[in-house]
mmCIF file of C-alpha atoms in Angstrom:
data_model
loop_
_atom_site.group_PDB
_atom_site.id
_atom_site.type_symbol
_atom_site.label_atom_id
_atom_site.label_comp_id
_atom_site.label_asym_id
_atom_site.label_seq_id
_atom_site.Cartn_x
_atom_site.Cartn_y
_atom_site.Cartn_z
ATOM 1 C CA MET A 81 -78.279 -145.587 -269.493
ATOM 2 C CA ALA A 82 -77.781 -144.702 -265.829
ATOM 3 C CA LYS A 83 -79.016 -148.015 -264.488
ATOM 4 C CA GLU A 84 -76.219 -149.866 -266.314
ATOM 5 C CA ARG A 85 -73.570 -148.256 -264.080
ATOM 6 C CA THR A 86 -75.349 -148.489 -260.737
ATOM 7 C CA THR A 87 -72.625 -150.440 -258.861
ATOM 8 C CA TRP A 88 -69.796 -148.096 -259.872
ATOM 9 C CA TYR A 89 -71.957 -145.050 -259.234
ATOM 10 C CA ARG A 90 -72.949 -146.156 -255.725
ATOM 11 C CA PHE A 91 -69.315 -146.989 -254.901
ATOM 12 C CA ILE A 92 -68.083 -143.524 -255.897
ATOM 13 C CA ARG A 93 -71.070 -141.892 -254.177
ATOM 14 C CA TRP A 94 -70.213 -143.687 -250.924
ATOM 15 C CA ILE A 95 -66.635 -142.401 -251.125
ATOM 16 C CA ALA A 96 -67.833 -138.878 -251.924
ATOM 17 C CA ARG A 97 -70.391 -138.758 -249.128
ATOM 18 C CA HIS A 98 -68.477 -140.481 -246.336
ATOM 19 C CA LEU A 99 -64.968 -139.266 -247.108
ATOM 20 C CA LEU A 100 -64.800 -136.207 -249.365
ATOM 21 C CA ILE A 101 -67.934 -134.364 -248.259
ATOM 22 C CA ARG A 102 -67.299 -135.187 -244.608
ATOM 23 C CA PHE A 103 -63.727 -133.877 -244.935
ATOM 24 C CA PHE A 104 -64.776 -130.587 -246.520
ATOM 25 C CA THR A 105 -68.014 -130.017 -244.594
ATOM 26 C CA GLY A 106 -67.971 -131.943 -241.358
ATOM 27 C CA GLY A 107 -71.301 -133.489 -242.222
ATOM 28 C CA MET A 108 -74.340 -133.360 -244.454
ATOM 29 C CA ARG A 109 -77.925 -133.444 -243.178
ATOM 30 C CA VAL A 110 -80.589 -134.647 -245.589
ATOM 31 C CA VAL A 111 -84.286 -133.963 -244.969
ATOM 32 C CA GLY A 112 -87.221 -135.344 -246.952
ATOM 33 C CA ALA A 113 -85.374 -137.906 -249.076
ATOM 34 C CA GLU A 114 -88.336 -140.226 -248.603
ATOM 35 C CA LYS A 115 -90.427 -137.815 -250.679
ATOM 36 C CA VAL A 116 -88.498 -138.675 -253.839
ATOM 37 C CA PRO A 117 -90.643 -141.188 -255.786
ATOM 38 C CA LYS A 118 -89.082 -144.643 -255.776
ATOM 39 C CA ILE A 119 -90.069 -145.458 -259.343
ATOM 40 C CA GLY A 120 -90.811 -143.547 -262.520
ATOM 41 C CA PRO A 121 -89.127 -140.501 -264.067
ATOM 42 C CA VAL A 122 -88.066 -137.784 -261.627
ATOM 43 C CA ILE A 123 -86.554 -134.328 -262.068
ATOM 44 C CA LEU A 124 -84.677 -133.001 -259.034
ATOM 45 C CA ALA A 125 -84.806 -129.190 -259.261
ATOM 46 C CA PRO A 126 -82.414 -127.504 -256.785
ATOM 47 C CA ASN A 127 -81.249 -123.946 -256.270
ATOM 48 C CA HIS A 128 -77.762 -123.435 -257.716
ATOM 49 C CA VAL A 129 -74.989 -121.490 -255.999
ATOM 50 C CA SER A 130 -71.830 -123.580 -256.374
ATOM 51 C CA PHE A 131 -69.906 -126.093 -258.490
ATOM 52 C CA PHE A 132 -70.298 -128.293 -255.405
ATOM 53 C CA ASP A 133 -74.078 -128.581 -255.918
ATOM 54 C CA PRO A 134 -74.231 -131.521 -258.399
ATOM 55 C CA PRO A 135 -72.163 -133.958 -256.284
ATOM 56 C CA VAL A 136 -73.967 -132.861 -253.108
ATOM 57 C CA VAL A 137 -77.432 -133.473 -254.585
ATOM 58 C CA SER A 138 -76.208 -136.750 -256.107
ATOM 59 C CA CYS A 139 -75.023 -137.924 -252.694
ATOM 60 C CA ALA A 140 -78.232 -136.811 -250.982
ATOM 61 C CA SER A 141 -80.571 -138.415 -253.522
ATOM 62 C CA PRO A 142 -81.890 -141.892 -252.653
ATOM 63 C CA ARG A 143 -81.850 -142.718 -256.369
ATOM 64 C CA VAL A 144 -79.091 -142.929 -258.957
ATOM 65 C CA VAL A 145 -79.100 -139.649 -260.882
ATOM 66 C CA VAL A 146 -78.212 -138.319 -264.315
ATOM 67 C CA PHE A 147 -77.040 -134.735 -264.719
ATOM 68 C CA MET A 148 -75.876 -132.305 -267.385
ATOM 69 C CA ALA A 149 -72.633 -130.329 -267.129
ATOM 70 C CA LYS A 150 -70.961 -127.733 -269.309
ATOM 71 C CA GLU A 151 -68.830 -129.385 -271.983
ATOM 72 C CA GLU A 152 -65.622 -127.712 -270.748
ATOM 73 C CA LEU A 153 -65.635 -129.995 -267.690
ATOM 74 C CA PHE A 154 -65.248 -133.072 -269.899
ATOM 75 C CA LYS A 155 -61.940 -131.949 -271.443
ATOM 76 C CA PRO A 156 -59.504 -132.699 -268.540
ATOM 77 C CA PRO A 157 -58.016 -136.186 -269.105
ATOM 78 C CA VAL A 158 -58.991 -137.669 -265.717
ATOM 79 C CA PHE A 159 -61.914 -135.594 -264.472
ATOM 80 C CA GLY A 160 -63.786 -135.723 -267.781
ATOM 81 C CA PRO A 161 -63.967 -139.540 -268.078
ATOM 82 C CA LEU A 162 -64.743 -139.808 -264.350
ATOM 83 C CA ILE A 163 -67.846 -137.591 -264.409
ATOM 84 C CA ARG A 164 -68.972 -139.211 -267.665
ATOM 85 C CA SER A 165 -68.813 -142.600 -265.919
ATOM 86 C CA LEU A 166 -71.017 -141.111 -263.178
ATOM 87 C CA ASN A 167 -73.880 -140.326 -265.573
ATOM 88 C CA ALA A 168 -72.865 -136.774 -266.494
ATOM 89 C CA TYR A 169 -73.466 -135.572 -270.040
ATOM 90 C CA PRO A 170 -71.958 -132.492 -271.748
ATOM 91 C CA VAL A 171 -74.054 -129.480 -272.703
ATOM 92 C CA LYS A 172 -72.993 -126.632 -274.990
ATOM 93 C CA ARG A 173 -73.762 -123.446 -273.103
ATOM 94 C CA GLY A 174 -75.296 -120.510 -274.895
ATOM 95 C CA LYS A 175 -76.541 -122.692 -277.743
ATOM 96 C CA GLY A 176 -79.655 -124.649 -278.493
ATOM 97 C CA ASP A 177 -78.167 -128.047 -277.667
ATOM 98 C CA THR A 178 -80.909 -130.268 -279.079
ATOM 99 C CA SER A 179 -78.843 -133.417 -278.487
ATOM 100 C CA ALA A 180 -78.799 -132.698 -274.740
ATOM 101 C CA VAL A 181 -82.575 -132.171 -274.766
ATOM 102 C CA ARG A 182 -83.097 -135.452 -276.634
ATOM 103 C CA LEU A 183 -80.845 -137.243 -274.161
ATOM 104 C CA ALA A 184 -82.733 -135.802 -271.186
ATOM 105 C CA LEU A 185 -86.048 -136.868 -272.728
ATOM 106 C CA SER A 186 -84.659 -140.352 -273.380
ATOM 107 C CA GLU A 187 -83.402 -140.765 -269.814
ATOM 108 C CA LEU A 188 -86.685 -139.587 -268.289
ATOM 109 C CA ASN A 189 -88.755 -141.768 -270.604
ATOM 110 C CA ASP A 190 -86.580 -144.650 -269.430
ATOM 111 C CA GLY A 191 -87.552 -143.873 -265.815
ATOM 112 C CA SER A 192 -84.320 -142.168 -264.714
ATOM 113 C CA THR A 193 -83.772 -139.386 -262.183
ATOM 114 C CA LEU A 194 -82.385 -136.178 -263.675
ATOM 115 C CA ILE A 195 -80.813 -133.260 -261.796
ATOM 116 C CA LEU A 196 -81.686 -130.028 -263.572
ATOM 117 C CA PHE A 197 -80.982 -126.580 -262.123
ATOM 118 C CA PRO A 198 -83.964 -124.381 -263.088
ATOM 119 C CA GLU A 199 -81.962 -121.162 -262.794
ATOM 120 C CA GLY A 200 -79.636 -122.323 -265.564
ATOM 121 C CA THR A 201 -76.518 -120.917 -263.892
ATOM 122 C CA ARG A 202 -75.130 -120.243 -260.424
ATOM 123 C CA GLY A 203 -76.626 -117.480 -258.305
ATOM 124 C CA ASP A 204 -75.254 -115.559 -255.342
ATOM 125 C CA GLY A 205 -77.099 -117.466 -252.614
ATOM 126 C CA LYS A 206 -79.266 -114.455 -251.829
ATOM 127 C CA THR A 207 -81.574 -114.136 -254.833
ATOM 128 C CA LEU A 208 -83.028 -117.015 -256.822
ATOM 129 C CA LEU A 209 -82.566 -116.346 -260.518
ATOM 130 C CA PRO A 210 -85.626 -116.523 -262.836
ATOM 131 C CA MET A 211 -86.768 -120.018 -263.725
ATOM 132 C CA GLN A 212 -85.692 -121.173 -267.181
ATOM 133 C CA ALA A 213 -88.070 -123.187 -269.376
ATOM 134 C CA GLY A 214 -86.192 -126.500 -269.317
ATOM 135 C CA VAL A 215 -87.794 -128.149 -266.282
ATOM 136 C CA ALA A 216 -91.315 -127.233 -267.398
ATOM 137 C CA LEU A 217 -90.658 -128.499 -270.923
ATOM 138 C CA LEU A 218 -89.274 -131.857 -269.801
ATOM 139 C CA ALA A 219 -91.955 -132.323 -267.133
ATOM 140 C CA GLN A 220 -94.682 -131.600 -269.664
ATOM 141 C CA LYS A 221 -93.310 -133.980 -272.296
ATOM 142 C CA THR A 222 -92.426 -136.901 -270.010
ATOM 143 C CA GLY A 223 -94.899 -136.722 -267.133
ATOM 144 C CA ALA A 224 -91.965 -136.754 -264.712
ATOM 145 C CA SER A 225 -92.445 -135.932 -261.044
ATOM 146 C CA VAL A 226 -90.594 -132.723 -260.160
ATOM 147 C CA VAL A 227 -89.019 -132.482 -256.716
ATOM 148 C CA PRO A 228 -87.965 -128.984 -255.539
ATOM 149 C CA VAL A 229 -84.685 -129.093 -253.608
ATOM 150 C CA GLY A 230 -83.121 -126.569 -251.253
ATOM 151 C CA ILE A 231 -79.355 -126.592 -250.713
ATOM 152 C CA CYS A 232 -77.681 -124.689 -247.898
ATOM 153 C CA GLY A 233 -73.937 -124.581 -247.242
ATOM 154 C CA THR A 234 -72.404 -124.954 -250.688
ATOM 155 C CA HIS A 235 -72.603 -121.169 -251.097
ATOM 156 C CA LYS A 236 -69.986 -120.986 -248.335
ATOM 157 C CA ILE A 237 -67.850 -123.968 -249.384
ATOM 158 C CA LEU A 238 -67.319 -123.003 -253.002
ATOM 159 C CA PRO A 239 -69.278 -119.855 -253.912
ATOM 160 C CA LYS A 240 -69.306 -118.337 -257.369
ATOM 161 C CA GLY A 241 -65.929 -116.732 -258.031
ATOM 162 C CA ALA A 242 -64.047 -118.648 -255.307
ATOM 163 C CA LYS A 243 -60.920 -120.608 -256.232
ATOM 164 C CA LEU A 244 -60.412 -122.591 -253.036
ATOM 165 C CA PRO A 245 -63.056 -124.449 -250.989
ATOM 166 C CA ARG A 246 -63.953 -123.416 -247.447
ATOM 167 C CA PHE A 247 -65.423 -125.341 -244.529
ATOM 168 C CA SER A 248 -69.189 -125.385 -243.975
ATOM 169 C CA ARG A 249 -71.838 -127.875 -242.950
ATOM 170 C CA LEU A 250 -74.504 -128.834 -245.464
ATOM 171 C CA LYS A 251 -78.250 -129.284 -245.324
ATOM 172 C CA ILE A 252 -80.344 -130.532 -248.239
ATOM 173 C CA VAL A 253 -84.139 -130.455 -248.139
ATOM 174 C CA PHE A 254 -86.316 -132.335 -250.627
ATOM 175 C CA GLY A 255 -89.770 -130.855 -251.111
ATOM 176 C CA LYS A 256 -93.034 -132.484 -252.109
ATOM 177 C CA PRO A 257 -93.073 -133.749 -255.714
ATOM 178 C CA PHE A 258 -95.622 -132.475 -258.207
ATOM 179 C CA LYS A 259 -96.330 -132.909 -261.919
ATOM 180 C CA PHE A 260 -96.867 -130.491 -264.769
ATOM 181 C CA GLU A 261 -100.413 -131.745 -265.340
ATOM 182 C CA GLU A 262 -101.360 -130.795 -261.779
ATOM 183 C CA VAL A 263 -100.570 -127.137 -262.422
ATOM 184 C CA GLY A 264 -101.584 -126.316 -265.975
ATOM 185 C CA GLY A 265 -99.415 -124.048 -268.096
ATOM 186 C CA ARG A 266 -95.683 -123.336 -268.076
ATOM 187 C CA THR A 267 -95.990 -119.949 -266.394
ATOM 188 C CA ALA A 268 -98.009 -121.364 -263.485
ATOM 189 C CA PHE A 269 -95.633 -124.318 -263.288
ATOM 190 C CA SER A 270 -92.549 -122.097 -263.100
ATOM 191 C CA GLU A 271 -94.152 -119.865 -260.479
ATOM 192 C CA ARG A 272 -94.987 -122.853 -258.286
ATOM 193 C CA LEU A 273 -91.523 -124.372 -258.743
ATOM 194 C CA GLU A 274 -89.920 -121.062 -257.787
ATOM 195 C CA ARG A 275 -92.045 -120.779 -254.625
ATOM 196 C CA GLU A 276 -91.316 -124.323 -253.528
ATOM 197 C CA ILE A 277 -87.568 -124.075 -254.135
ATOM 198 C CA VAL A 278 -87.526 -120.925 -252.005
ATOM 199 C CA GLU A 279 -89.510 -122.754 -249.290
ATOM 200 C CA ALA A 280 -87.089 -125.708 -249.391
ATOM 201 C CA CYS A 281 -84.144 -123.291 -249.155
ATOM 202 C CA HIS A 282 -85.689 -121.621 -246.094
ATOM 203 C CA LYS A 283 -86.154 -125.019 -244.430
ATOM 204 C CA ALA A 284 -82.523 -125.782 -245.200
ATOM 205 C CA GLY A 285 -81.432 -122.516 -243.575
ATOM 206 C CA LEU A 286 -80.736 -120.414 -246.677
ATOM 207 C CA ASP A 287 -82.575 -117.086 -246.666
ATOM 208 C CA VAL A 288 -82.987 -116.750 -250.414
ATOM 209 C CA LYS A 289 -85.518 -114.514 -252.163
ATOM 210 C CA THR A 290 -86.970 -114.485 -255.648
ATOM 211 C CA ALA A 291 -85.831 -111.833 -258.112
ATOM 212 C CA SER A 292 -89.181 -110.044 -257.810
ATOM 213 C CA GLN A 293 -88.958 -110.010 -253.999
ATOM 214 C CA HIS A 294 -85.434 -108.655 -254.168
ATOM 215 C CA GLU A 295 -86.298 -105.874 -256.608
ATOM 216 C CA SER A 296 -89.586 -104.765 -255.057
ATOM 217 C CA ARG A 297 -89.394 -101.871 -252.590
ATOM 218 C CA THR A 298 -92.064 -99.675 -251.058
ATOM 219 C CA GLU A 299 -91.417 -96.128 -252.217
ATOM 220 C CA PRO A 300 -93.301 -92.876 -251.625
ATOM 221 C CA GLY A 301 -96.380 -92.920 -253.831
ATOM 222 C CA SER A 302 -96.200 -96.645 -254.546
ATOM 223 C CA ASP A 303 -98.744 -99.218 -253.470
ATOM 224 C CA GLY A 304 -96.121 -101.578 -252.063
ATOM 225 C CA ILE A 305 -96.880 -104.302 -254.609
ATOM 226 C CA GLY A 306 -93.750 -105.923 -256.025
ATOM 227 C CA THR A 307 -93.168 -106.342 -259.722
ATOM 228 C CA GLU A 308 -93.856 -109.695 -261.348
ATOM 229 C CA THR A 309 -91.101 -111.950 -262.563
ATOM 230 C CA THR A 310 -91.204 -112.197 -266.332
ATOM 231 C CA PRO A 311 -92.361 -115.727 -267.172
ATOM 232 C CA PRO A 312 -89.942 -117.871 -269.174
ATOM 233 C CA GLY A 313 -90.627 -118.278 -272.858
ATOM 234 C CA PRO A 314 -90.814 -121.568 -274.729
ATOM 235 C CA ALA A 315 -87.616 -123.577 -274.994
#
């Protein structure tokens, strides 16, 4: 479990935050870290625009985190064992990876903090992709507190499609935690999570919109009401 590797994790996180991130970004500002519950299961739910997002959120979080990564990242002989030692677990993309779901449930039931990107894949930094069902499912089954997170800057450092990193400052904003039971229903939960991630992004300085906001336009003869985002189905 994550807590068994706390010393090693914190050592590598210190190096990443004070040396690597500072070298590539010139600094990282973290807002609202005190909102992350100190005990109990927590799901950190950030927007996702870059491969740089997991280490950035890990460094910003006041708690040791667990995160899932695509299985291809575990194949390189040095990088793979390193991220595994830092509480990363492989996930088979495009498949119903029940082992990954069981592992996430086990970690949360053990009181861990899990990073889970609700969009499921990287976006363009302009439009938040529709919320997938994973966060709602895990929050419902474990009673975990869900913390919306806004990340600004990684979309410039290593955006989707880029091969080389660029220089940009970072700002990470943690929103107010909430639980599935406070909302009632996966559709309502996903809608609230989407709104609060967008709000956290705006506070971080990233002008991101939801898919429905991006697609809606006022046209001649229309009433100006945007279309609704299709709610995610069951996992």
